[in-house]
Amino acid sequence: MSKDKKIKKIISGVYDLSLGISIVVAIVLGVGVGYILKKWLGLEWLFWLGVFWGIGGALLNIKKAYNRTKKELETIKDDIKYSYYQDGEKKKDV
């Protein structure tokens, strides 16, 4: 395996492992910002705005991970190694 392929495989693994952490961090940051704004300005709804910002950031991270995985799968969809063969012929997708 070439050095570039090894590095790409490691980076892909790191992205997959970091998804859960990035979701938690996004929500915690949103809640923290909302809490600070609530304390400074005394408006309760700013806390909930921060919560929604955090959840929005987490959903954005999930969408980015989904798009990255989809792009990777598109590159290997025609690879013979990942095709299903029956009796020596490629089976058509259903």
PDB file of C-alpha atoms in Angstrom:
ATOM      1  CA  MET A   1       0.000   0.000   0.000  1.00  0.00           C
ATOM      2  CA  SER A   2       1.388   3.382  -0.948  1.00  0.00           C
ATOM      3  CA  LYS A   3       2.064   6.094   1.582  1.00  0.00           C
ATOM      4  CA  ASP A   4      -0.734   8.327   0.197  1.00  0.00           C
ATOM      5  CA  LYS A   5      -3.318   5.555   0.559  1.00  0.00           C
ATOM      6  CA  LYS A   6      -2.241   4.891   4.143  1.00  0.00           C
ATOM      7  CA  ILE A   7      -2.532   8.571   5.015  1.00  0.00           C
ATOM      8  CA  LYS A   8      -5.978   8.835   3.392  1.00  0.00           C
ATOM      9  CA  LYS A   9      -7.130   5.751   5.307  1.00  0.00           C
ATOM     10  CA  ILE A  10      -5.899   7.226   8.601  1.00  0.00           C
ATOM     11  CA  ILE A  11      -7.573  10.579   7.893  1.00  0.00           C
ATOM     12  CA  SER A  12     -10.830   8.825   7.040  1.00  0.00           C
ATOM     13  CA  GLY A  13     -10.679   6.906  10.318  1.00  0.00           C
ATOM     14  CA  VAL A  14     -10.029  10.078  12.284  1.00  0.00           C
ATOM     15  CA  TYR A  15     -13.022  11.763  10.637  1.00  0.00           C
ATOM     16  CA  ASP A  16     -15.235   8.821  11.571  1.00  0.00           C
ATOM     17  CA  LEU A  17     -14.048   8.788  15.177  1.00  0.00           C
ATOM     18  CA  SER A  18     -14.343  12.531  15.607  1.00  0.00           C
ATOM     19  CA  LEU A  19     -18.001  12.708  14.543  1.00  0.00           C
ATOM     20  CA  GLY A  20     -19.351  11.788  17.978  1.00  0.00           C
ATOM     21  CA  ILE A  21     -17.005  14.181  19.718  1.00  0.00           C
ATOM     22  CA  SER A  22     -17.892  17.033  17.361  1.00  0.00           C
ATOM     23  CA  ILE A  23     -21.606  16.513  17.995  1.00  0.00           C
ATOM     24  CA  VAL A  24     -21.143  16.769  21.763  1.00  0.00           C
ATOM     25  CA  VAL A  25     -18.799  19.752  21.471  1.00  0.00           C
ATOM     26  CA  ALA A  26     -21.211  21.634  19.194  1.00  0.00           C
ATOM     27  CA  ILE A  27     -24.105  21.175  21.626  1.00  0.00           C
ATOM     28  CA  VAL A  28     -22.005  22.087  24.677  1.00  0.00           C
ATOM     29  CA  LEU A  29     -20.701  25.223  22.967  1.00  0.00           C
ATOM     30  CA  GLY A  30     -24.209  26.252  21.968  1.00  0.00           C
ATOM     31  CA  VAL A  31     -25.517  25.741  25.495  1.00  0.00           C
ATOM     32  CA  GLY A  32     -22.523  27.627  26.916  1.00  0.00           C
ATOM     33  CA  VAL A  33     -23.027  30.608  24.619  1.00  0.00           C
ATOM     34  CA  GLY A  34     -26.736  30.635  25.419  1.00  0.00           C
ATOM     35  CA  TYR A  35     -26.046  30.493  29.152  1.00  0.00           C
ATOM     36  CA  ILE A  36     -23.530  33.346  28.985  1.00  0.00           C
ATOM     37  CA  LEU A  37     -25.887  35.510  26.933  1.00  0.00           C
ATOM     38  CA  LYS A  38     -28.702  34.780  29.397  1.00  0.00           C
ATOM     39  CA  LYS A  39     -26.535  35.803  32.358  1.00  0.00           C
ATOM     40  CA  TRP A  40     -25.261  38.989  30.679  1.00  0.00           C
ATOM     41  CA  LEU A  41     -28.541  40.209  29.251  1.00  0.00           C
ATOM     42  CA  GLY A  42     -31.031  38.485  31.566  1.00  0.00           C
ATOM     43  CA  LEU A  43     -33.214  37.166  28.766  1.00  0.00           C
ATOM     44  CA  GLU A  44     -34.313  33.527  29.144  1.00  0.00           C
ATOM     45  CA  TRP A  45     -34.892  32.958  25.426  1.00  0.00           C
ATOM     46  CA  LEU A  46     -31.206  33.573  24.653  1.00  0.00           C
ATOM     47  CA  PHE A  47     -30.364  30.345  26.474  1.00  0.00           C
ATOM     48  CA  TRP A  48     -32.728  28.406  24.217  1.00  0.00           C
ATOM     49  CA  LEU A  49     -31.329  30.179  21.185  1.00  0.00           C
ATOM     50  CA  GLY A  50     -27.889  28.870  22.183  1.00  0.00           C
ATOM     51  CA  VAL A  51     -29.305  25.355  22.576  1.00  0.00           C
ATOM     52  CA  PHE A  52     -30.772  25.507  19.079  1.00  0.00           C
ATOM     53  CA  TRP A  53     -27.471  26.857  17.698  1.00  0.00           C
ATOM     54  CA  GLY A  54     -25.673  23.904  19.272  1.00  0.00           C
ATOM     55  CA  ILE A  55     -28.131  21.382  17.868  1.00  0.00           C
ATOM     56  CA  GLY A  56     -27.905  23.081  14.464  1.00  0.00           C
ATOM     57  CA  GLY A  57     -24.115  22.823  14.558  1.00  0.00           C
ATOM     58  CA  ALA A  58     -24.341  19.149  15.480  1.00  0.00           C
ATOM     59  CA  LEU A  59     -26.722  18.485  12.593  1.00  0.00           C
ATOM     60  CA  LEU A  60     -24.383  20.337  10.244  1.00  0.00           C
ATOM     61  CA  ASN A  61     -21.518  18.080  11.372  1.00  0.00           C
ATOM     62  CA  ILE A  62     -23.649  15.000  10.695  1.00  0.00           C
ATOM     63  CA  LYS A  63     -24.564  16.296   7.226  1.00  0.00           C
ATOM     64  CA  LYS A  64     -20.901  16.946   6.393  1.00  0.00           C
ATOM     65  CA  ALA A  65     -19.937  13.438   7.505  1.00  0.00           C
ATOM     66  CA  TYR A  66     -22.777  11.963   5.435  1.00  0.00           C
ATOM     67  CA  ASN A  67     -21.740  13.890   2.318  1.00  0.00           C
ATOM     68  CA  ARG A  68     -18.089  12.887   2.777  1.00  0.00           C
ATOM     69  CA  THR A  69     -19.018   9.212   3.138  1.00  0.00           C
ATOM     70  CA  LYS A  70     -21.379   9.370   0.170  1.00  0.00           C
ATOM     71  CA  LYS A  71     -18.612  10.886  -1.974  1.00  0.00           C
ATOM     72  CA  GLU A  72     -16.183   8.143  -0.911  1.00  0.00           C
ATOM     73  CA  LEU A  73     -18.724   5.433  -1.751  1.00  0.00           C
ATOM     74  CA  GLU A  74     -19.406   6.994  -5.157  1.00  0.00           C
ATOM     75  CA  THR A  75     -15.726   6.631  -6.022  1.00  0.00           C
ATOM     76  CA  ILE A  76     -15.736   2.875  -5.339  1.00  0.00           C
ATOM     77  CA  LYS A  77     -19.193   1.933  -6.649  1.00  0.00           C
ATOM     78  CA  ASP A  78     -17.834   0.581  -9.958  1.00  0.00           C
ATOM     79  CA  ASP A  79     -14.853  -1.187  -8.384  1.00  0.00           C
ATOM     80  CA  ILE A  80     -15.009  -4.903  -9.142  1.00  0.00           C
ATOM     81  CA  LYS A  81     -13.883  -5.707  -5.613  1.00  0.00           C
ATOM     82  CA  TYR A  82     -17.192  -4.361  -4.235  1.00  0.00           C
ATOM     83  CA  SER A  83     -19.494  -5.864  -6.867  1.00  0.00           C
ATOM     84  CA  TYR A  84     -21.753  -8.848  -6.320  1.00  0.00           C
ATOM     85  CA  TYR A  85     -21.241 -11.651  -8.835  1.00  0.00           C
ATOM     86  CA  GLN A  86     -23.396 -14.696  -9.394  1.00  0.00           C
ATOM     87  CA  ASP A  87     -22.411 -17.415 -11.881  1.00  0.00           C
ATOM     88  CA  GLY A  88     -19.639 -15.241 -13.289  1.00  0.00           C
ATOM     89  CA  GLU A  89     -21.968 -12.408 -14.295  1.00  0.00           C
ATOM     90  CA  LYS A  90     -22.583  -9.182 -12.485  1.00  0.00           C
ATOM     91  CA  LYS A  91     -26.004  -9.172 -10.887  1.00  0.00           C
ATOM     92  CA  LYS A  92     -28.111  -6.120 -11.778  1.00  0.00           C
ATOM     93  CA  ASP A  93     -29.148  -3.786  -8.990  1.00  0.00           C
ATOM     94  CA  VAL A  94     -32.739  -4.215  -7.952  1.00  0.00           C
TER      95      VAL A  94
END
